[in-house]
Short mmCIF file of C-alpha atoms in Angstrom, two decimals:
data_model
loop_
_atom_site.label_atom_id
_atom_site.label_comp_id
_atom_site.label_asym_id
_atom_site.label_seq_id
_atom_site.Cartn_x
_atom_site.Cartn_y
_atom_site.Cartn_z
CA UNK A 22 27.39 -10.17 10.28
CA UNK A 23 24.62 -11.89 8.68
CA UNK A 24 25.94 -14.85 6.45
CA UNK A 25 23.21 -14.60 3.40
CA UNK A 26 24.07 -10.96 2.75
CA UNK A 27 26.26 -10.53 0.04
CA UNK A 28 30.14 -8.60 0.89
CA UNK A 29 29.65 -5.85 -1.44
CA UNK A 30 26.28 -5.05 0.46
CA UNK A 31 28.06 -5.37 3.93
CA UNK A 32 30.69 -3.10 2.34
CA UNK A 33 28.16 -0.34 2.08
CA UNK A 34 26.60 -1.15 5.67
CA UNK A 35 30.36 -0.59 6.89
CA UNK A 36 30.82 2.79 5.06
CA UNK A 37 27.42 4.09 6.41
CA UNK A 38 28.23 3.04 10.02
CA UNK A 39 31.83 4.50 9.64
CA UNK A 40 30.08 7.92 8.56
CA UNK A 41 28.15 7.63 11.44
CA UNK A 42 24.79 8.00 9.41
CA UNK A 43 24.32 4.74 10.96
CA UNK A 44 24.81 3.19 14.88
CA UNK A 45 25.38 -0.37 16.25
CA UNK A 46 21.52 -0.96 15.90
CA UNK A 47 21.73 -1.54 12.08
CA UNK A 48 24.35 -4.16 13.05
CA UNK A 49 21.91 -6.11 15.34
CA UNK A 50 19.36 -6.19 12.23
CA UNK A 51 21.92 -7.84 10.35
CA UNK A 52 22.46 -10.69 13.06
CA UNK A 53 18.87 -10.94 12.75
CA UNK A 54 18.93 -12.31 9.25
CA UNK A 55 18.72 -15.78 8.81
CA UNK A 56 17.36 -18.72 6.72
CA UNK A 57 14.11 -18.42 8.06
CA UNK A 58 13.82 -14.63 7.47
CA UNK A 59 16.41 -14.27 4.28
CA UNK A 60 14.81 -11.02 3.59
CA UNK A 61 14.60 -9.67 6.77
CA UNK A 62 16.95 -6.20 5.98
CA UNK A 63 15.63 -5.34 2.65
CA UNK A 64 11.75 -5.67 4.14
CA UNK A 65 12.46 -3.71 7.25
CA UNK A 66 14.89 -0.82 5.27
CA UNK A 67 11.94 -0.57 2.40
CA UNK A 68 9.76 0.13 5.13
CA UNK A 69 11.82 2.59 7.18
CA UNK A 70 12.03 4.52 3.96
CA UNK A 71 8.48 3.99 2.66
CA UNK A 72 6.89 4.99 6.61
CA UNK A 73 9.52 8.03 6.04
CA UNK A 74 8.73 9.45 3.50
CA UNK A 75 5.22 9.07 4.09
CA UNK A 76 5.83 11.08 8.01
CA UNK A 77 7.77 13.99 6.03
CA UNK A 78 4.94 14.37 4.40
CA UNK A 79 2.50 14.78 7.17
CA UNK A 80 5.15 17.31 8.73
CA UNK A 81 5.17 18.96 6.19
CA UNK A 82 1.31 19.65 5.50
CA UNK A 83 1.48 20.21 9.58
CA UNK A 84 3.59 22.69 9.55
CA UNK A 85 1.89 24.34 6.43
CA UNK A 86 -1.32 25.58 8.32
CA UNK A 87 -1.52 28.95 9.41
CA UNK A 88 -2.56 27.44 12.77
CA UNK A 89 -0.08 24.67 13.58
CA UNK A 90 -1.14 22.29 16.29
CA UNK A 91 2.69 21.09 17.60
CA UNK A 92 1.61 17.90 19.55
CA UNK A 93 0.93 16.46 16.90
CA UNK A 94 3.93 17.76 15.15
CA UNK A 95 5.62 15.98 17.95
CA UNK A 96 3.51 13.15 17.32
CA UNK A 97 4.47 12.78 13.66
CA UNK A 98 8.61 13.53 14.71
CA UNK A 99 8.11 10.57 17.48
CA UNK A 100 6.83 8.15 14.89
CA UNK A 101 10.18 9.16 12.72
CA UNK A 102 12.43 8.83 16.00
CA UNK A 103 11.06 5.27 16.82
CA UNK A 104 11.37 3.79 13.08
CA UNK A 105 15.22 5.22 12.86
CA UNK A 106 16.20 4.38 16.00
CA UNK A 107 14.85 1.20 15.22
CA UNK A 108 17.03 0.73 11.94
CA UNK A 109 19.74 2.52 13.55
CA UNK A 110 19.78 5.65 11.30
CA UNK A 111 21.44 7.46 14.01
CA UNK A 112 21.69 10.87 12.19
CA UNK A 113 17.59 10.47 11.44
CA UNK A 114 17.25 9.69 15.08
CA UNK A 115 19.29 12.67 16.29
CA UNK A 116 17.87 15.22 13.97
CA UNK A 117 14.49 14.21 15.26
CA UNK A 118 15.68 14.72 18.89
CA UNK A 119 16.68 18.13 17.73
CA UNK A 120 13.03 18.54 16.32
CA UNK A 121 11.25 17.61 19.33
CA UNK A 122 13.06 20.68 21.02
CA UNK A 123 11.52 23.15 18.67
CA UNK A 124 8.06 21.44 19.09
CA UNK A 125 8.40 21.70 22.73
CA UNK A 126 8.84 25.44 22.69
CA UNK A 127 6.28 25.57 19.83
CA UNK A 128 8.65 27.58 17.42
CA UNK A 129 7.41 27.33 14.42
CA UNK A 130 10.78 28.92 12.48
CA UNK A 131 12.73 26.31 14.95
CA UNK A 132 10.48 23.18 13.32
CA UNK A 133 10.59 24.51 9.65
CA UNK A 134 14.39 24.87 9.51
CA UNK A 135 14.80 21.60 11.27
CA UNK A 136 12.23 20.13 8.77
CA UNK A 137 14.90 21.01 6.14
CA UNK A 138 18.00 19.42 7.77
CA UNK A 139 15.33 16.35 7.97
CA UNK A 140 14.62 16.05 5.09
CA UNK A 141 18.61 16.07 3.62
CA UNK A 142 19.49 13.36 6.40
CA UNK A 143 17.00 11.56 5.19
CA UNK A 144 16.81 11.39 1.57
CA UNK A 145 20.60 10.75 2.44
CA UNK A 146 19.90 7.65 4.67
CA UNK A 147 17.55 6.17 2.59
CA UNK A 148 19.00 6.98 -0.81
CA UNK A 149 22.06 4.77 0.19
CA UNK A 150 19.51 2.26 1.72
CA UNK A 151 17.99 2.22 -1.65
CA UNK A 152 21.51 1.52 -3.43
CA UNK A 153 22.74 -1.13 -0.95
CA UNK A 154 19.01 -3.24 -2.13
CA UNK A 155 19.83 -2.65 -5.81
CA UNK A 156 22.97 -3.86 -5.13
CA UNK A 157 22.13 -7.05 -2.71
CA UNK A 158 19.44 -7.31 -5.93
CA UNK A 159 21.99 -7.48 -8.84
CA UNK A 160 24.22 -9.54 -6.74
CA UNK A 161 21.47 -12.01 -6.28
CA UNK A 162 20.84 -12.19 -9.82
CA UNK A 163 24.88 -12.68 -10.81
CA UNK A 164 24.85 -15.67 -7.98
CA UNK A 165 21.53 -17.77 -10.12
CA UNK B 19 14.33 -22.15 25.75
CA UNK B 20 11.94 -24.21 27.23
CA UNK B 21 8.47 -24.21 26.48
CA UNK B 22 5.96 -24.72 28.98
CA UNK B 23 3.89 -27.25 26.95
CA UNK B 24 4.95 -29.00 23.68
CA UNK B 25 2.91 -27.38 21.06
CA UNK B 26 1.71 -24.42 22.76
CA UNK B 27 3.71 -21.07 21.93
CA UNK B 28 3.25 -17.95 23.52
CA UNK B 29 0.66 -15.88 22.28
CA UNK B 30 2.31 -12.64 21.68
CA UNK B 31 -0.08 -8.72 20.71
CA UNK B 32 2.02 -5.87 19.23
CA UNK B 33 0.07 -3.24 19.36
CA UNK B 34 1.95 -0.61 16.69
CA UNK B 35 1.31 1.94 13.91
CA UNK B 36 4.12 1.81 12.22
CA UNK B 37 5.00 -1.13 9.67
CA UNK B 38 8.98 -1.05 10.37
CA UNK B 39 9.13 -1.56 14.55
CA UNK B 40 6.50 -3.97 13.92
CA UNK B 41 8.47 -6.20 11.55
CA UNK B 42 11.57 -5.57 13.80
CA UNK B 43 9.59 -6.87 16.72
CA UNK B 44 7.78 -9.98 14.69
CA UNK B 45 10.84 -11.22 13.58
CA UNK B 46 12.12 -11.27 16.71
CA UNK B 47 9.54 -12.91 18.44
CA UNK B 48 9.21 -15.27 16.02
CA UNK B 49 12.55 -16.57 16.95
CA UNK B 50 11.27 -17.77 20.15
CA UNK B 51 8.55 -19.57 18.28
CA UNK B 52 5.70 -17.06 19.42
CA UNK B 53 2.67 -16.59 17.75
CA UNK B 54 2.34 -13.20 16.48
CA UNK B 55 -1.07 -10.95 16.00
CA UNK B 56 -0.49 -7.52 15.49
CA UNK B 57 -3.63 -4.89 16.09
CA UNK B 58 -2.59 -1.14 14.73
CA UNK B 59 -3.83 1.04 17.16
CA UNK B 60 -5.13 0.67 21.06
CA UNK B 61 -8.89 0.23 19.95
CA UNK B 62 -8.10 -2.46 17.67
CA UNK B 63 -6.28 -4.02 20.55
CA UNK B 64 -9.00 -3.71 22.57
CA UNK B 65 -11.42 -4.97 19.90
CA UNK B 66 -9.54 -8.54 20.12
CA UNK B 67 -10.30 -8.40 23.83
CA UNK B 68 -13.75 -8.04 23.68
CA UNK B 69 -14.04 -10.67 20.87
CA UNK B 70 -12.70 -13.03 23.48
CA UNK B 71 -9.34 -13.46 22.66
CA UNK B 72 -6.37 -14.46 24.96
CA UNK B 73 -2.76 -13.47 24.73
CA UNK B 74 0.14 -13.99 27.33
CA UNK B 75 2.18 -10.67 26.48
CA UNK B 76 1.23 -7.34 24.68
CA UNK B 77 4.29 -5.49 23.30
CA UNK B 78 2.22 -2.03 23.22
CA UNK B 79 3.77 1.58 21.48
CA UNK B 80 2.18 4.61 22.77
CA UNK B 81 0.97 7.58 20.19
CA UNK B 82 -0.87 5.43 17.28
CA UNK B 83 -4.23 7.19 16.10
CA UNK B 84 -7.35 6.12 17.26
CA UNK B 85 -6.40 5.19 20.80
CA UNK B 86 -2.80 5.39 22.35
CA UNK B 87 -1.35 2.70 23.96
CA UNK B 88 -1.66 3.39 27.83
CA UNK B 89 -5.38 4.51 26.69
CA UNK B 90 -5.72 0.85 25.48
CA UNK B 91 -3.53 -0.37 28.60
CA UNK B 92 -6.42 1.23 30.73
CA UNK B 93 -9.59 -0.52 29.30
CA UNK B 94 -7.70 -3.99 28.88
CA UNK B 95 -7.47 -4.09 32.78
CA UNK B 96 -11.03 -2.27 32.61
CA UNK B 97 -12.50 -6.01 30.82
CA UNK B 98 -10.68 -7.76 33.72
CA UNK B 99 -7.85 -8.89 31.65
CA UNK B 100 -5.28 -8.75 34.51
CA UNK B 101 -3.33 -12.09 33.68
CA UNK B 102 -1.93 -10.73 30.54
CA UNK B 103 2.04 -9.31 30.77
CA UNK B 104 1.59 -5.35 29.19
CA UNK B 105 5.16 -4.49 28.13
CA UNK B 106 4.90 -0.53 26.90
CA UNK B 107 7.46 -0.01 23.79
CA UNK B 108 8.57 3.44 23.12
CA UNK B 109 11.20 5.85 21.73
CA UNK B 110 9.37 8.92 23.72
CA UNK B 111 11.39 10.32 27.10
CA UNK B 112 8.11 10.79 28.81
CA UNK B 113 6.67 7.49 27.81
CA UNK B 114 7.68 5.73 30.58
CA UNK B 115 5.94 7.26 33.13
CA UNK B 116 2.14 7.45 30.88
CA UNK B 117 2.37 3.35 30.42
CA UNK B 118 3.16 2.95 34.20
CA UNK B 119 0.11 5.37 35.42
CA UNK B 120 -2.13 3.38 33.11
CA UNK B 121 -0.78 0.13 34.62
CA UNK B 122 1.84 -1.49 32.50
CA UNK B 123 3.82 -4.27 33.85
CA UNK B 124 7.08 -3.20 31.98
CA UNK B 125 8.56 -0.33 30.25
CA UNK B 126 10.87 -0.91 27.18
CA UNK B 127 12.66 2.04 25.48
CA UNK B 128 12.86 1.52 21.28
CA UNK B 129 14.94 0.19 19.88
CA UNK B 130 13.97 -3.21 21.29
CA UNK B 131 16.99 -5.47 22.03
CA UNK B 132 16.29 -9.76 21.49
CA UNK B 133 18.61 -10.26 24.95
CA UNK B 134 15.44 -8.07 26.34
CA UNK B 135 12.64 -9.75 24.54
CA UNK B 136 13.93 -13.18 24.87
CA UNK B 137 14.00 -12.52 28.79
CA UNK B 138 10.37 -11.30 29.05
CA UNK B 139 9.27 -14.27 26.46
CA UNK B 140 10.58 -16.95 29.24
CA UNK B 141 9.58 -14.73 32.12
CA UNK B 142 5.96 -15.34 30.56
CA UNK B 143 6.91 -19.54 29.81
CA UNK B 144 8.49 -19.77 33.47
CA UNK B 145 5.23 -18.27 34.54
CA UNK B 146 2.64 -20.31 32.84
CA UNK B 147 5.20 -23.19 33.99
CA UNK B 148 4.38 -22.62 37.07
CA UNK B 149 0.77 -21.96 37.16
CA UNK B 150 0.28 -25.31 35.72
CA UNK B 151 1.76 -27.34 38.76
#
């Protein structure tokens, strides 16, 4: 594990990857982090969430018109499946597999309910993302 | 690893839309001392091309807007840029076989692993190693 995070924030890594809302993947980000990237894990998770919420967004308005155009539905659920799998937010990653199946047979019932389930494993992810920064944050601050 | 001259790191294109894989990627490539631009879609990629630029590898993801990735792929070998290493990046099933067609040299599934990228980053040193001599 990375030596300049702090234990309470690897504490919080471990419980996410034990709930499985996280894979081995999030553990390779953390080797990552060194002296000459300190901030390497807070940039990348800010941006996971920040590119996230953004996509749910976009799937959202998509799947809003009266006529929806699913490639680039799909398109929109690839981008999501890239960045997660990329952070390791395996439950993200999975639910956008699941997504991708709906697009593919262009059910439009299939891609709203999954939307849903998206957007809970999701706000979940990155709500304890968001906890684990405030926490490396206030940590930081105790250590000056 | 070696570098094949003292001073001269590999000039590395990612060619992604979205901000997170592109960090991901940076930092990793920055570990092998590369030198990082990143374009955000194929036509910017292709831009830098016709501008006259040169890079050793292009680590290239495949739906952005404005031009895809094997759509870039295609007109970089259309300019005669056939020297470059094209490395396709992707978390799509179906990806694979679009970057091969347009004429990538590689295929890499996301997430990217640094055992992966450091082996294509001295693949491209041995090379240039060796075209020197």
């Amino acid at each position: 594990m990375a030596a300049t995070m702090k234990l309470g924030t690897l504490g919080h890594a471990a419980s996410m990857l034990s709930t499985g809302l996280l894979d081995e993947q999030f553990q390779k980000l953390l080797l990552l982090q060194d002296g000459s990237d300190p901030n390497f894990v807070a940039e990348t998770i800010t941006l996971f969430c920040e590119d996230g919420e953004r996509t749910i967004g976009e799937l959202t308005k998509q799947l809003d018109k009266r006529c929806v155009n699913f490639d680039e539905v799909a398109a929109f659920v690839h981008k999501l499946e890239g960045g997660s799998a990329t952070v390791g937010a395996q439950r993200v990653k999975n639910t956008c597999i699941q997504f991708l199946e709906f697009c593919k047979e262009k059910s439009r019932d299939g891609c709203l309910k999954t939307l849903d389930t998206l957007r809970v494993v999701f706000y979940d992810v990155s709500g304890k993302f968001k906890a684990m920064l405030q926490l490396e944050q206030q940590q930081a601050e105790a250590t000056k | 690893m070696t570098s094949y001259v003292e001073g001269s790191p590999v000039k590395a294109l990612i060619v992604e839309d979205m901000a997170v894989d592109t960090l991901v990627l940076s930092t990793m490539l920055r570990k092998f001392h590369c030198e990082i631009i990143v374009a955000k879609n194929g036509k910017e990629a292709v831009q830098m091309f016709l501008e006259g630029k040169k890079f050793d590898i292009i680590f290239c993801d495949k739906d952005m807007p404005v031009m895809s990735g094997p759509e870039a792929i295609e007109k970089i070998h259309a300019l005669g840029e056939t020297h470059v290493k094209i490395v396709g990046v992707s978390a799509s099933d179906n990806a694979q076989e679009a970057f091969m067609s347009a004429g990538a040299d590689e295929f890499v599934p996301k997430p990217m692993k640094l055992d992966v990228v450091r082996a294509m980053i001295q693949e491209v040193i041995n090379k240039k190693t060796n075209d020197m001599v």
